Structures are given as structure tokens and as C-alpha cells.
Short mmCIF file of C-alpha atoms in Angstrom, two decimals:
data_model
loop_
_atom_site.label_atom_id
_atom_site.label_comp_id
_atom_site.label_asym_id
_atom_site.label_seq_id
_atom_site.Cartn_x
_atom_site.Cartn_y
_atom_site.Cartn_z
CA MET A 42 -68.95 3.72 -20.11
CA LEU A 43 -70.26 0.81 -21.39
CA GLY A 44 -72.13 2.94 -24.18
CA HIS A 45 -68.38 3.68 -25.82
CA HIS A 46 -67.39 1.69 -28.67
CA ASP A 47 -63.98 1.04 -26.81
CA VAL A 48 -64.99 -0.11 -23.85
CA THR A 49 -64.82 -4.40 -23.07
CA ARG A 50 -66.92 -5.47 -19.74
CA LEU A 51 -64.77 -8.29 -17.89
CA PRO A 52 -66.30 -10.53 -15.57
CA LEU A 53 -64.78 -11.04 -12.32
CA SER A 54 -64.58 -13.76 -9.79
CA ARG A 55 -64.82 -13.08 -5.72
CA LEU A 56 -61.35 -13.61 -4.36
CA THR A 57 -60.01 -15.77 -1.73
CA ALA A 58 -59.12 -14.60 1.64
CA ALA A 59 -55.88 -15.17 1.13
CA GLU A 60 -56.05 -13.12 -2.15
CA VAL A 61 -57.84 -10.41 -0.79
CA GLY A 62 -55.24 -10.62 2.65
CA ALA A 63 -52.32 -10.88 0.04
CA TYR A 64 -53.51 -7.70 -1.80
CA ALA A 65 -54.39 -5.37 1.67
CA GLN A 66 -50.50 -6.60 2.71
CA ALA A 67 -49.24 -5.20 -0.82
CA ARG A 68 -51.18 -1.67 0.56
CA LEU A 69 -50.87 -1.52 4.26
CA GLY A 70 -47.99 -3.71 5.42
CA PRO A 71 -47.61 -4.96 8.34
CA ALA A 72 -51.24 -4.12 9.45
CA ALA A 73 -52.55 -5.85 7.12
CA GLY A 74 -52.60 -9.16 9.05
CA GLN A 75 -55.37 -7.48 11.23
CA VAL A 76 -57.56 -5.94 8.54
CA ALA A 77 -57.52 -8.53 5.92
CA PRO A 78 -60.08 -11.14 7.70
CA ALA A 79 -62.16 -7.85 7.96
CA VAL A 80 -62.20 -6.86 4.55
CA PHE A 81 -62.99 -9.53 3.54
CA ASN A 82 -65.80 -10.49 5.12
CA LYS A 83 -67.25 -7.06 3.81
CA SER A 84 -65.47 -7.37 0.58
CA LEU A 85 -67.00 -10.33 0.55
CA GLY A 86 -64.06 -10.94 -1.99
CA ASN A 87 -65.59 -8.65 -3.65
CA PRO A 88 -62.29 -6.92 -5.70
CA PHE A 89 -64.46 -3.51 -7.03
CA PHE A 90 -65.41 -3.70 -2.96
CA MET A 91 -62.12 -4.45 -1.48
CA VAL A 92 -60.40 -1.92 -3.40
CA GLU A 93 -62.72 0.66 -2.17
CA LEU A 94 -62.43 -0.68 1.26
CA LEU A 95 -58.91 0.14 1.06
CA ARG A 96 -57.90 3.00 -0.97
CA PRO A 97 -58.31 5.48 1.56
CA PHE A 98 -55.02 3.55 3.45
CA GLY A 99 -51.66 2.74 3.31
CA MET A 100 -48.94 2.23 4.48
CA ASP A 101 -48.62 5.53 6.45
CA ARG A 102 -52.35 5.01 7.13
CA ALA A 103 -53.34 1.61 8.32
CA PRO A 104 -57.18 1.75 9.08
CA ARG A 105 -59.17 0.02 12.20
CA VAL A 106 -61.37 -2.33 11.59
CA ASP A 107 -64.14 0.00 12.94
CA GLN A 108 -62.87 3.15 9.89
CA LEU A 109 -63.66 -0.03 7.14
CA GLN A 110 -66.50 1.66 5.37
CA LEU A 111 -67.38 2.15 1.51
CA PRO A 112 -67.08 5.24 0.23
CA ARG A 113 -70.28 7.09 -1.15
CA ALA A 114 -68.54 7.37 -4.38
CA ALA A 115 -69.02 3.74 -4.49
CA LEU A 116 -72.05 3.27 -3.42
CA ASP A 117 -73.37 5.57 -5.93
CA ILE A 118 -71.69 3.33 -8.50
CA VAL A 119 -72.86 0.38 -7.71
CA ARG A 120 -76.66 2.07 -7.43
CA GLN A 121 -76.66 3.77 -11.05
CA THR A 122 -75.07 0.27 -12.34
CA LEU A 123 -78.54 -1.58 -11.06
CA GLU A 124 -80.20 0.86 -11.94
CA HIS A 125 -79.52 1.01 -15.71
CA ALA A 126 -79.09 -3.07 -15.10
#
């Protein structure tokens, strides 16, 4: 995508624990309180990782902490980016 003429690269800074908690709350509802600290710890505040950790879950299916894993597709994106850097 970076080779496309209409693509702009935007640097993102790491999110705080409170910002990750707010996202988790919006995504998971009441169950976020138990999961948000684990999402922050696993993502280290990286917005991409935060979203990918929670992508499979919603208010109807909140995860247990041990279910938080980065999907293979997300890891492949990171690997491809690193290979082309």
C-alpha cells in the first residue's frame, strides 16, 4: 500500500492504559474492566495490536484474559512490514 500515490503514512504514538481501557470499554462493555489491563500489557499501548487483540470479541462475547492472542493475519502484516523495511 505504501507504494500507492494516495497513501499517507501516519505515525501513531503508544496509547496509555486509560486510553486502552476506554477502547476496551467501548468494545466490550462491562467486561472490559477485567480484560483492559491485559490488553494494555499484551499490546504495550500499540494501537494496531490493541485492536487486533479485541477484534474477535464484542459485548456478546467478552474474552477471558487467556484468550487474548494476536491473530496470525496481524502477525503476518507485521512480518511483511519488517521484511520490507
